[in-house]
mmCIF file of C-alpha atoms in Angstrom:
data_model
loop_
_atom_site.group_PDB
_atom_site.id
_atom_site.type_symbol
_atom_site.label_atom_id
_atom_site.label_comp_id
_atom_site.label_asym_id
_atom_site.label_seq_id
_atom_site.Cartn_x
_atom_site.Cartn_y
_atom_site.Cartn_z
ATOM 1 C CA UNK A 1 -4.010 -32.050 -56.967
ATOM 2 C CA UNK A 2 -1.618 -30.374 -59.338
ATOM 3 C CA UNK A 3 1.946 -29.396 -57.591
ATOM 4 C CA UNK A 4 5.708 -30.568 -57.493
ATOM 5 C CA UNK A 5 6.411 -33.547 -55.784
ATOM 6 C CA UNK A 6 9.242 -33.887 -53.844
ATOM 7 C CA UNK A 7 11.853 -35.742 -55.570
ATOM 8 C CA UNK A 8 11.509 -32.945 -58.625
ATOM 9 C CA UNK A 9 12.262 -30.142 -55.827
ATOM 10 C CA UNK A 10 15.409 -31.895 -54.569
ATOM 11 C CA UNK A 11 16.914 -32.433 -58.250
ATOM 12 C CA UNK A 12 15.902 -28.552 -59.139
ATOM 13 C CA UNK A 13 17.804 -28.062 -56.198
ATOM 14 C CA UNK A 14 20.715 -30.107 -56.756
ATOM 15 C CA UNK A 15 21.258 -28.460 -60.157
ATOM 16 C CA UNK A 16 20.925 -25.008 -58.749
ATOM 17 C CA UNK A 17 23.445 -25.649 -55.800
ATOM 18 C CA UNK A 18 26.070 -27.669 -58.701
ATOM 19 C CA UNK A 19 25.751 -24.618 -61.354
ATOM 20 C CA UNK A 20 26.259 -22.151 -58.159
ATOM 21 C CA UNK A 21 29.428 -24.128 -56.968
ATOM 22 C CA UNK A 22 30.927 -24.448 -60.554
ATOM 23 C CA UNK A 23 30.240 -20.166 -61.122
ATOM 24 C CA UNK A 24 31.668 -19.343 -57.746
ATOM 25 C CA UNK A 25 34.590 -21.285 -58.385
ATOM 26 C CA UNK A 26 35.619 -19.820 -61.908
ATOM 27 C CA UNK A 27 34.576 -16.142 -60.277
ATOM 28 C CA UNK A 28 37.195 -16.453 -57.737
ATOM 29 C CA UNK A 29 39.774 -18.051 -59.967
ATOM 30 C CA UNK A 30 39.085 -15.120 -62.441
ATOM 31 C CA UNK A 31 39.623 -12.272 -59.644
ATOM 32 C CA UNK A 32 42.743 -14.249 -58.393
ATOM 33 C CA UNK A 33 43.775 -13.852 -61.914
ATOM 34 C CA UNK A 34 42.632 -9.973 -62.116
ATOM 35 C CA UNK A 35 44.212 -9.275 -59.088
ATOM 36 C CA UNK A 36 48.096 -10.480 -59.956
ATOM 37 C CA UNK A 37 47.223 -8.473 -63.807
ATOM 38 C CA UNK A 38 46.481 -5.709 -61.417
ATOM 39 C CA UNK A 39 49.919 -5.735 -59.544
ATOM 40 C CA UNK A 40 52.111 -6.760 -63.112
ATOM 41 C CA UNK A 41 50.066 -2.974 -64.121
ATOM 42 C CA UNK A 42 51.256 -1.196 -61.083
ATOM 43 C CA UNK A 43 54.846 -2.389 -61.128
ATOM 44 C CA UNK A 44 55.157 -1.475 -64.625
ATOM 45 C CA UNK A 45 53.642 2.207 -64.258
ATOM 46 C CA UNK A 46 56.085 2.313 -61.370
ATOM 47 C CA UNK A 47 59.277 1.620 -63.890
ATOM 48 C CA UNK A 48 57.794 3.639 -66.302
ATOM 49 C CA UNK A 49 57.568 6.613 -64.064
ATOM 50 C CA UNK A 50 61.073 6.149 -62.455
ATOM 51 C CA UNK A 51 62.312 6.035 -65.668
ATOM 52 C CA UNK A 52 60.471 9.278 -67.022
ATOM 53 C CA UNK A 53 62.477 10.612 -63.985
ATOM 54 C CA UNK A 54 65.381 9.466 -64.811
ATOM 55 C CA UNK A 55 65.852 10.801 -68.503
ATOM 56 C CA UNK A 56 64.226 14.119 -67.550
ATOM 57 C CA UNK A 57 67.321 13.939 -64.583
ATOM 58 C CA UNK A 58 64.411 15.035 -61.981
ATOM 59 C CA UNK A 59 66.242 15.034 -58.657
ATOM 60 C CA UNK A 60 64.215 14.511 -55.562
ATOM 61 C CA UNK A 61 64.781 17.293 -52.842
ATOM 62 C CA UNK A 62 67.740 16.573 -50.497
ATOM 63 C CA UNK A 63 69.389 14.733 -53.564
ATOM 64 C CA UNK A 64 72.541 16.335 -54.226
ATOM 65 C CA UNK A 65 74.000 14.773 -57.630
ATOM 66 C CA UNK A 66 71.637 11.976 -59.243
ATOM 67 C CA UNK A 67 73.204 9.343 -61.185
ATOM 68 C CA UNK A 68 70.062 6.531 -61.359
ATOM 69 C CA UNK A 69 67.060 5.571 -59.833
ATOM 70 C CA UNK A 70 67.056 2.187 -58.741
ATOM 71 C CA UNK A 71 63.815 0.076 -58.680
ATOM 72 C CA UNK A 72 64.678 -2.950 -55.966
ATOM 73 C CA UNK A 73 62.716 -6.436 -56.450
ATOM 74 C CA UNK A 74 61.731 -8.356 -53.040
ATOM 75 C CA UNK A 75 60.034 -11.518 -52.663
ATOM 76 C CA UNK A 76 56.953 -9.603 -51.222
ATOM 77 C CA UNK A 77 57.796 -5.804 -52.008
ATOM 78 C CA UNK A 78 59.670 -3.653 -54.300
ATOM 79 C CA UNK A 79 61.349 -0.308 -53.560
ATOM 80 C CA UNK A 80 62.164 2.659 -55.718
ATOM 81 C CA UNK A 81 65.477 4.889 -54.910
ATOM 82 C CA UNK A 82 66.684 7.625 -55.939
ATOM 83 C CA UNK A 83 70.709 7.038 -56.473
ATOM 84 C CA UNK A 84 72.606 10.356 -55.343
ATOM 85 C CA UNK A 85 75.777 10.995 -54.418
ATOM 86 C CA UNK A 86 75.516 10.763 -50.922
ATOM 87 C CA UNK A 87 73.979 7.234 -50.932
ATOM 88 C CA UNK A 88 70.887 5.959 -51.891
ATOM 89 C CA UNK A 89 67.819 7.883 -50.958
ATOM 90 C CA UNK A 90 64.219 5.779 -50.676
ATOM 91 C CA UNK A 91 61.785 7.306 -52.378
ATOM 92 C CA UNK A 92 58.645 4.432 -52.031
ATOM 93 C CA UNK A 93 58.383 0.899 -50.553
ATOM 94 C CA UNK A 94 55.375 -1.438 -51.467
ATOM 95 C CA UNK A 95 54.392 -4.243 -50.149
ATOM 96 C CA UNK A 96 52.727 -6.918 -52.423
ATOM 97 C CA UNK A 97 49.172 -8.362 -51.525
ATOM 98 C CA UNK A 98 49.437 -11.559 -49.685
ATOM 99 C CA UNK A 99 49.815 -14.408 -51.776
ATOM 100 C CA UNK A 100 51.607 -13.148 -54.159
ATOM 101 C CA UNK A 101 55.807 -13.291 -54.576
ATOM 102 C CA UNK A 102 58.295 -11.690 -56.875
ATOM 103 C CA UNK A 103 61.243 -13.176 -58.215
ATOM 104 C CA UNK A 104 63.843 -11.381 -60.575
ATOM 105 C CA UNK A 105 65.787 -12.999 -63.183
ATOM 106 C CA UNK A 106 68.752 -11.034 -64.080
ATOM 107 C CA UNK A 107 70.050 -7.344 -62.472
ATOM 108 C CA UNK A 108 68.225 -6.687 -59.411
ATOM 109 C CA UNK A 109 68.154 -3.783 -58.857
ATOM 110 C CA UNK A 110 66.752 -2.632 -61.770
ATOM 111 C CA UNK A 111 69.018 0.904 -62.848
ATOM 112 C CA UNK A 112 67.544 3.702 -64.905
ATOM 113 C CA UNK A 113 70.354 6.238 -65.551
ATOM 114 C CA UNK A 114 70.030 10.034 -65.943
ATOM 115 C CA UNK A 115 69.212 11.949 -69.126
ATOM 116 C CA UNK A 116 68.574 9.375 -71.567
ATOM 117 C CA UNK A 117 71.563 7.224 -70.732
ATOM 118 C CA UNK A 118 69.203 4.075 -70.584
ATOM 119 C CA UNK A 119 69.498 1.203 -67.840
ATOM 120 C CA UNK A 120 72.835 -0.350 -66.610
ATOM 121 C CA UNK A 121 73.346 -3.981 -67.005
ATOM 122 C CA UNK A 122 71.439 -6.967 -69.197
ATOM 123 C CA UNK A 123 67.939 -6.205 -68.136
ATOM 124 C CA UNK A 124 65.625 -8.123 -65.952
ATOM 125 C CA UNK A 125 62.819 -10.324 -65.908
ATOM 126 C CA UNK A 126 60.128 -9.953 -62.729
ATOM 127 C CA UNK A 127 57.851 -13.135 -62.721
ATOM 128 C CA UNK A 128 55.044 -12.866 -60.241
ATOM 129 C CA UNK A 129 53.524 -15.961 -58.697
ATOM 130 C CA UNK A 130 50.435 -16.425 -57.037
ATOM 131 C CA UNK A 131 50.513 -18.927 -53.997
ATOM 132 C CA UNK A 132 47.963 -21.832 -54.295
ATOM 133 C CA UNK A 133 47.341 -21.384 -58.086
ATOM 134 C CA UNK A 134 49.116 -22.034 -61.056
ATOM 135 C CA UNK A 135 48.848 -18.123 -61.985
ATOM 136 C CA UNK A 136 51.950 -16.512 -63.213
ATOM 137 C CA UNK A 137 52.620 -13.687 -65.024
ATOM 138 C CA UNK A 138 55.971 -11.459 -65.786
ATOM 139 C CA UNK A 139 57.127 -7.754 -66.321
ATOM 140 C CA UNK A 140 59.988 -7.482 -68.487
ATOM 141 C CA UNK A 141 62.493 -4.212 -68.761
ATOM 142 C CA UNK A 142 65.307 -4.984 -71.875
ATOM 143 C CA UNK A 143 68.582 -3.742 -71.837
ATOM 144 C CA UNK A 144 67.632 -1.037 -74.581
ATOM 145 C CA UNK A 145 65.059 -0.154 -71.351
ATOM 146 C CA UNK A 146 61.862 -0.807 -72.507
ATOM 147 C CA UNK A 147 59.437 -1.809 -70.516
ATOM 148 C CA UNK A 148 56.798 -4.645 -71.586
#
């Protein structure tokens, strides 16, 4: 009688269940990893768009002189604001996914002055961390106001 015995089903089926455990383990490592690259993207298309605002001097209606836009770093949100003269005026607040924290390191918030002026202050450094791993990344704006 020709067939597989037993023991040479269980060990096909131990190395099945081992290579499955090992590829579902890098998979969600890799889209833990994805998803913080994801959020480092959208932060910096935010400061890249607050600042296109700011050196074209776009005011947002109700805004009656604009001096900045501000771009303010939470532990698990940021918010952009549009600096007029009658205070500051909100323009967007975004909550982070869960498991993941912000942290600045240097002027918070972040200032984009009108027309061209560049940003006031050193610069800043925004390091995102992702709970439970060692995943890390960072969005950097330089005093000269570029964004990397």
């Amino acid at each position: 009688m020709k067939g597989f015995t037993l023991i040479e089903i269980l060990i096909s089926l131990t190395i099945i269940g081992l290579l499955f455990g090992f590829g579902f383990a890098n998979f969600r490592d890799y889209s833990q990893r994805q998803q913080l690259l994801s959020v480092a993207r959208n932060i910096q298309g935010e400061l890249r768009l607050i600042q296109g605002k700011a050196s074209a001097g776009e005011k947002p209606i109700g805004c009656d002189t604009l001096s900045s836009y501000s771009f303010l770093i939470n532990a698990a949100s940021y918010q952009i604001a549009a600096v007029c003269g009658s205070g500051n005026m909100i323009i967007k607040t975004e909550d982070l996914p869960s498991g993941i924290t912000l942290t600045a390191t240097g002027d918070n918030p972040v200032l984009f002055k009108i027309l061209g002026q560049g940003i006031a202050g050193e610069g800043v450094v925004i390091s995102l961390t992702q709970t439970g791993t060692s995943n890390v990344t960072a969005v950097t704006v330089t005093k000269g106001g570029e964004i990397k």
